[in-house]
PDB file of N, CA and C in Angstrom:
ATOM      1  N   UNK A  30      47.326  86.686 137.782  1.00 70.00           N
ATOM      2  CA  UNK A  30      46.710  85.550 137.135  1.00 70.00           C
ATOM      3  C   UNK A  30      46.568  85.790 135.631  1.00 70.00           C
ATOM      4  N   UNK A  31      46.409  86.781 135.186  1.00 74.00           N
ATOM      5  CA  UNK A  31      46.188  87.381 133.607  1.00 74.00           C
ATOM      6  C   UNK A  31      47.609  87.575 132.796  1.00 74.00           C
ATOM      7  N   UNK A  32      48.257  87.686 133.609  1.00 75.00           N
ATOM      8  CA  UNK A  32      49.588  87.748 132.755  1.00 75.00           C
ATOM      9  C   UNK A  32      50.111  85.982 132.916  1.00 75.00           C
ATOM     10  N   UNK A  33      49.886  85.262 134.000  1.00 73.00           N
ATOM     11  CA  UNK A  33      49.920  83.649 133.471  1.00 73.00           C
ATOM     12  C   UNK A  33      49.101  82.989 132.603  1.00 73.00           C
ATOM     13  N   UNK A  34      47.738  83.234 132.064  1.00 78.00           N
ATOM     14  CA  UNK A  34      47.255  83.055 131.489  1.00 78.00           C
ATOM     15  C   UNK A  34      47.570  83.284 130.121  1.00 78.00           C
ATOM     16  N   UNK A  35      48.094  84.536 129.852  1.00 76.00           N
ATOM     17  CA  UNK A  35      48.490  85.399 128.628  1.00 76.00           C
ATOM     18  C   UNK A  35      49.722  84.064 128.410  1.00 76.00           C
ATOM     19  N   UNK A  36      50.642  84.169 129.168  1.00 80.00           N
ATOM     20  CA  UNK A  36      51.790  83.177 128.737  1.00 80.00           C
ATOM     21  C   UNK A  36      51.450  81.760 128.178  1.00 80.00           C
ATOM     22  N   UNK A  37      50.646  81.361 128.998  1.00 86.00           N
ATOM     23  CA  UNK A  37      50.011  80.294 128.773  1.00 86.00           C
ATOM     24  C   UNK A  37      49.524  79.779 127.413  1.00 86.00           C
ATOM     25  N   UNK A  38      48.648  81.026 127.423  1.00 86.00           N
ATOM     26  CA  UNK A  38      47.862  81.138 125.465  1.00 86.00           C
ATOM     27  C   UNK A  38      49.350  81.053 124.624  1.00 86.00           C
ATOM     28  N   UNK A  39      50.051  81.775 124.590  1.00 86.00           N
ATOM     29  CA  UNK A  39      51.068  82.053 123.674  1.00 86.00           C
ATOM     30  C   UNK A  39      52.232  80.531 123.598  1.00 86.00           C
ATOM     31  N   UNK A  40      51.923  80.137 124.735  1.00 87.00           N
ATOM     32  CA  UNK A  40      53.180  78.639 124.728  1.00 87.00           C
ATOM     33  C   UNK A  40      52.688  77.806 124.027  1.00 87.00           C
ATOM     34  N   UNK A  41      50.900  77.986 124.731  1.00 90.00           N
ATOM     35  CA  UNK A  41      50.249  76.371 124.094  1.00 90.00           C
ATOM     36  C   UNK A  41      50.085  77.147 122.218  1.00 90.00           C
ATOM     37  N   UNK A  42      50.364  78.167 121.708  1.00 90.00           N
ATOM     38  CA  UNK A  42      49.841  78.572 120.552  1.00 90.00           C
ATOM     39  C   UNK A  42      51.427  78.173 119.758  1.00 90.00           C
ATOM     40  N   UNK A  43      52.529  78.720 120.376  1.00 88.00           N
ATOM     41  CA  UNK A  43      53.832  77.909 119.797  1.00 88.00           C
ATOM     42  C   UNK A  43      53.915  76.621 119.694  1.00 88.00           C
ATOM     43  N   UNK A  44      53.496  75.945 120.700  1.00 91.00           N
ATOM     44  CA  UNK A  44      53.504  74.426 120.558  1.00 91.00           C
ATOM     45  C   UNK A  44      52.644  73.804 119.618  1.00 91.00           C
ATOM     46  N   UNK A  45      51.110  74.360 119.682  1.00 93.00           N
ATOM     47  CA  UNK A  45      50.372  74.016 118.494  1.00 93.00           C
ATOM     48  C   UNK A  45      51.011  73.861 116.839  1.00 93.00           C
ATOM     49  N   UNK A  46      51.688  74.922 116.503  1.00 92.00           N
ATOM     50  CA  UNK A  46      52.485  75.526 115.318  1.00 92.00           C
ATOM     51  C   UNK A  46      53.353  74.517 115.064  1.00 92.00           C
ATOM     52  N   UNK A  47      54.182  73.861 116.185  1.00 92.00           N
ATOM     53  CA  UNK A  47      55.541  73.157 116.174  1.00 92.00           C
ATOM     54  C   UNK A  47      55.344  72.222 116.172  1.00 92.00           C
ATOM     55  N   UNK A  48      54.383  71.617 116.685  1.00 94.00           N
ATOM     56  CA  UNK A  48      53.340  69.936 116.100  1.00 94.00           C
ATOM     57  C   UNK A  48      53.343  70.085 114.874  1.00 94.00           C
ATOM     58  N   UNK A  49      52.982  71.136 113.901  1.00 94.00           N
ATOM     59  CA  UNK A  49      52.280  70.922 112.602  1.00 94.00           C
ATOM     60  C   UNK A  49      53.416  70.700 111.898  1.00 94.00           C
ATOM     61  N   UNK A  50      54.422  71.855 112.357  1.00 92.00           N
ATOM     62  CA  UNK A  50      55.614  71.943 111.349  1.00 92.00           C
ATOM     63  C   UNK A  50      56.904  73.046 111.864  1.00 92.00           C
ATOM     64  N   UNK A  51      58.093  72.695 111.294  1.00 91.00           N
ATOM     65  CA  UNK A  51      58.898  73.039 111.680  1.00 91.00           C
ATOM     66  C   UNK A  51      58.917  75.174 112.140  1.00 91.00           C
ATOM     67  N   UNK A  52      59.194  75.600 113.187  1.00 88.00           N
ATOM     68  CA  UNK A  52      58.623  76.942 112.453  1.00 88.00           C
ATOM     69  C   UNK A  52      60.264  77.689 113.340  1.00 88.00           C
ATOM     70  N   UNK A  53      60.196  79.246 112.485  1.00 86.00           N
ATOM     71  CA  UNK A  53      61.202  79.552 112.927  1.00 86.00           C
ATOM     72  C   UNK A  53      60.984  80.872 113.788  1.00 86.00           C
ATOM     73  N   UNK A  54      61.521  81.537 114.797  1.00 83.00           N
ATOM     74  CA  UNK A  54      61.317  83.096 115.483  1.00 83.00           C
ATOM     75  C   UNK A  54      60.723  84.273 114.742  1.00 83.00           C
ATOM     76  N   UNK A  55      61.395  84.278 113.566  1.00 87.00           N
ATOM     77  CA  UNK A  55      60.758  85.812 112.793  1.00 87.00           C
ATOM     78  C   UNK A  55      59.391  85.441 112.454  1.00 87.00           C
ATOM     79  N   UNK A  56      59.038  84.578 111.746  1.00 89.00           N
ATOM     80  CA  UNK A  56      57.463  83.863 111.718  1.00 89.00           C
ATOM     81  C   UNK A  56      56.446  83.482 112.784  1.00 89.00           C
ATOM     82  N   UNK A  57      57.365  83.156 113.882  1.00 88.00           N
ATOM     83  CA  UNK A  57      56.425  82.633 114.657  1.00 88.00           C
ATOM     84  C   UNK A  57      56.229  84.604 116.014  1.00 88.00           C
ATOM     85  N   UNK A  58      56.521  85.495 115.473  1.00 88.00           N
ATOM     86  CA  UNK A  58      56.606  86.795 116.087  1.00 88.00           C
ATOM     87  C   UNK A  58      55.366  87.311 115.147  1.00 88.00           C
ATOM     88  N   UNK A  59      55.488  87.218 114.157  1.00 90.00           N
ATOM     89  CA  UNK A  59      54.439  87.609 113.255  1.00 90.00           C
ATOM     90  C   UNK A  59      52.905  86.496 113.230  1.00 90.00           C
ATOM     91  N   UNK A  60      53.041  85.842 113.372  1.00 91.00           N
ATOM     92  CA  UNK A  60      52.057  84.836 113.707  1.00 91.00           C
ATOM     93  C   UNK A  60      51.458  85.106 114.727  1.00 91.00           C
ATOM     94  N   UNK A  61      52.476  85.372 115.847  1.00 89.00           N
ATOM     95  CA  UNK A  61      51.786  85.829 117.119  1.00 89.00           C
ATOM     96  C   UNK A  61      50.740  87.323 117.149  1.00 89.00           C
ATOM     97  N   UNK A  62      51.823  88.114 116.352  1.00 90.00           N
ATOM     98  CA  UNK A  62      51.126  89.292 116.410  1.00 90.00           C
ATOM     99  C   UNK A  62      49.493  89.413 115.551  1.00 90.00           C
ATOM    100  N   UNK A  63      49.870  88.673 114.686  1.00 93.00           N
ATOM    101  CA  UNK A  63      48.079  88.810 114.390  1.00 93.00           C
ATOM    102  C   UNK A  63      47.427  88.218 115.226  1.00 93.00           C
ATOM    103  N   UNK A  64      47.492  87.917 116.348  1.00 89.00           N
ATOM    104  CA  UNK A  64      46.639  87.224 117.203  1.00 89.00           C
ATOM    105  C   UNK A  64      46.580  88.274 118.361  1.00 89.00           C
ATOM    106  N   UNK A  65      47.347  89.251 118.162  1.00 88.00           N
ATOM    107  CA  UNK A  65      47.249  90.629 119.041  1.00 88.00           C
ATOM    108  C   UNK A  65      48.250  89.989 120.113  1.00 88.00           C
ATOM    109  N   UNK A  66      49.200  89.341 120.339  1.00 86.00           N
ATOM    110  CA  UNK A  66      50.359  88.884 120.945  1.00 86.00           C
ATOM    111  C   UNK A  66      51.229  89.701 120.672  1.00 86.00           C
ATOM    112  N   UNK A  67      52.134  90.525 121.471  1.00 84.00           N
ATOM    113  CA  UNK A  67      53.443  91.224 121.341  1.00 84.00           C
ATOM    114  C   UNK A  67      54.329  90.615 121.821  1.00 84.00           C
ATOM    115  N   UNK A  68      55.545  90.005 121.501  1.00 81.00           N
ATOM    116  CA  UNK A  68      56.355  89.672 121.903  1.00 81.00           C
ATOM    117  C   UNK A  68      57.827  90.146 121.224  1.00 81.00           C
ATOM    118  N   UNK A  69      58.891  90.369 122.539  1.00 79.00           N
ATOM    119  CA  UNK A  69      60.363  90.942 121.781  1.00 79.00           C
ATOM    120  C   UNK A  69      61.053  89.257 121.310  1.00 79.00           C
ATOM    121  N   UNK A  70      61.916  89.350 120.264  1.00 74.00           N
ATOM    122  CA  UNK A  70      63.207  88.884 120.059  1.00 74.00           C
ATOM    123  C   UNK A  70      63.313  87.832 121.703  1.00 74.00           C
ATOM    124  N   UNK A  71      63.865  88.466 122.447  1.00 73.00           N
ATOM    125  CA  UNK A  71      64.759  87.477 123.447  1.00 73.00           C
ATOM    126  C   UNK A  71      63.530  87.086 124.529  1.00 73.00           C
ATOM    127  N   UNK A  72      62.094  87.119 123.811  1.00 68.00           N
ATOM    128  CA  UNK A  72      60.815  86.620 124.965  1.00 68.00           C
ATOM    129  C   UNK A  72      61.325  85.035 124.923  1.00 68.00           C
ATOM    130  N   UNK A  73      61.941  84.507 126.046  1.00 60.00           N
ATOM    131  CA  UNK A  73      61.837  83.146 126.245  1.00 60.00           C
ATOM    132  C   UNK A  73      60.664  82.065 125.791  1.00 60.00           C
ATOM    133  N   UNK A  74      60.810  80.938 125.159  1.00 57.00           N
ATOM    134  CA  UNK A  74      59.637  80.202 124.171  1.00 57.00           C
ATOM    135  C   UNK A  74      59.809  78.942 124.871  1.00 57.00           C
ATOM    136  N   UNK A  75      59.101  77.496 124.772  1.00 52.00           N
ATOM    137  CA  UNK A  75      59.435  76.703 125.366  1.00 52.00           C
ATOM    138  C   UNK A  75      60.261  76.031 124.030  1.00 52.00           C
ATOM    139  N   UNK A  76      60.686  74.790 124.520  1.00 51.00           N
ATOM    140  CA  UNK A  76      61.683  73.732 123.621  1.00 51.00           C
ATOM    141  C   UNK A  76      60.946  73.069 122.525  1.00 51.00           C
ATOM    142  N   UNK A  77      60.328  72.998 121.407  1.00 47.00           N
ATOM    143  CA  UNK A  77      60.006  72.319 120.822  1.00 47.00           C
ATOM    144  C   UNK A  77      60.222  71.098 120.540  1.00 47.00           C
ATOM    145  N   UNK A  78      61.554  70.982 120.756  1.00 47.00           N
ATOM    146  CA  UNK A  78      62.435  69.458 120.312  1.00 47.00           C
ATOM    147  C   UNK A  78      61.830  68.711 121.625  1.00 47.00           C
ATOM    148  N   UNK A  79      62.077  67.273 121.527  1.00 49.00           N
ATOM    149  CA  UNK A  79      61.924  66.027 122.246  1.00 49.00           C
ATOM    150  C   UNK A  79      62.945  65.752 123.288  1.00 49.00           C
ATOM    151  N   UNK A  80      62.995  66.063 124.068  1.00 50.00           N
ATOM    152  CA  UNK A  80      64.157  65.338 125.251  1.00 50.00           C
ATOM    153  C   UNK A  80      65.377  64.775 124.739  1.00 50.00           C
ATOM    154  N   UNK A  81      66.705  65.114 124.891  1.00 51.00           N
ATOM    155  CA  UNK A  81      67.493  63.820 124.424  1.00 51.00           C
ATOM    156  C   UNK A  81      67.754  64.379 122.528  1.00 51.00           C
ATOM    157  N   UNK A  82      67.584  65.423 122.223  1.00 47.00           N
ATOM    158  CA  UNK A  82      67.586  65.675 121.036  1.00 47.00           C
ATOM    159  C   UNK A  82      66.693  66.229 119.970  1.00 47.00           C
TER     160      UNK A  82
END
């Protein structure tokens, strides 16, 4: 349950970011990490874009 949760925080915290503004992997790794988030390179993220494009 703690490691879905953990994912959880970190998707809804990318998505937050990607509402505001466009953001890219190397930033959004460092962003994470001050939040005490570790994540590699190829950690799967959700889609930011809109359905259809």
């Amino acid at each position: 349950m703690r490691e879905f949760q953990r994912g959880a925080a970190v998707r809804l915290h990318i998505l937050h970011h990607a509402a505001e503004e466009e953001i890219h992997g190397a930033w959004m790794t460092e962003e994470l990490a001050s939040h005490g988030y570790r994540i590699s390179p190829g950690t799967p993220v959700p889609d930011a874009a809109p359905a259809g494009g």
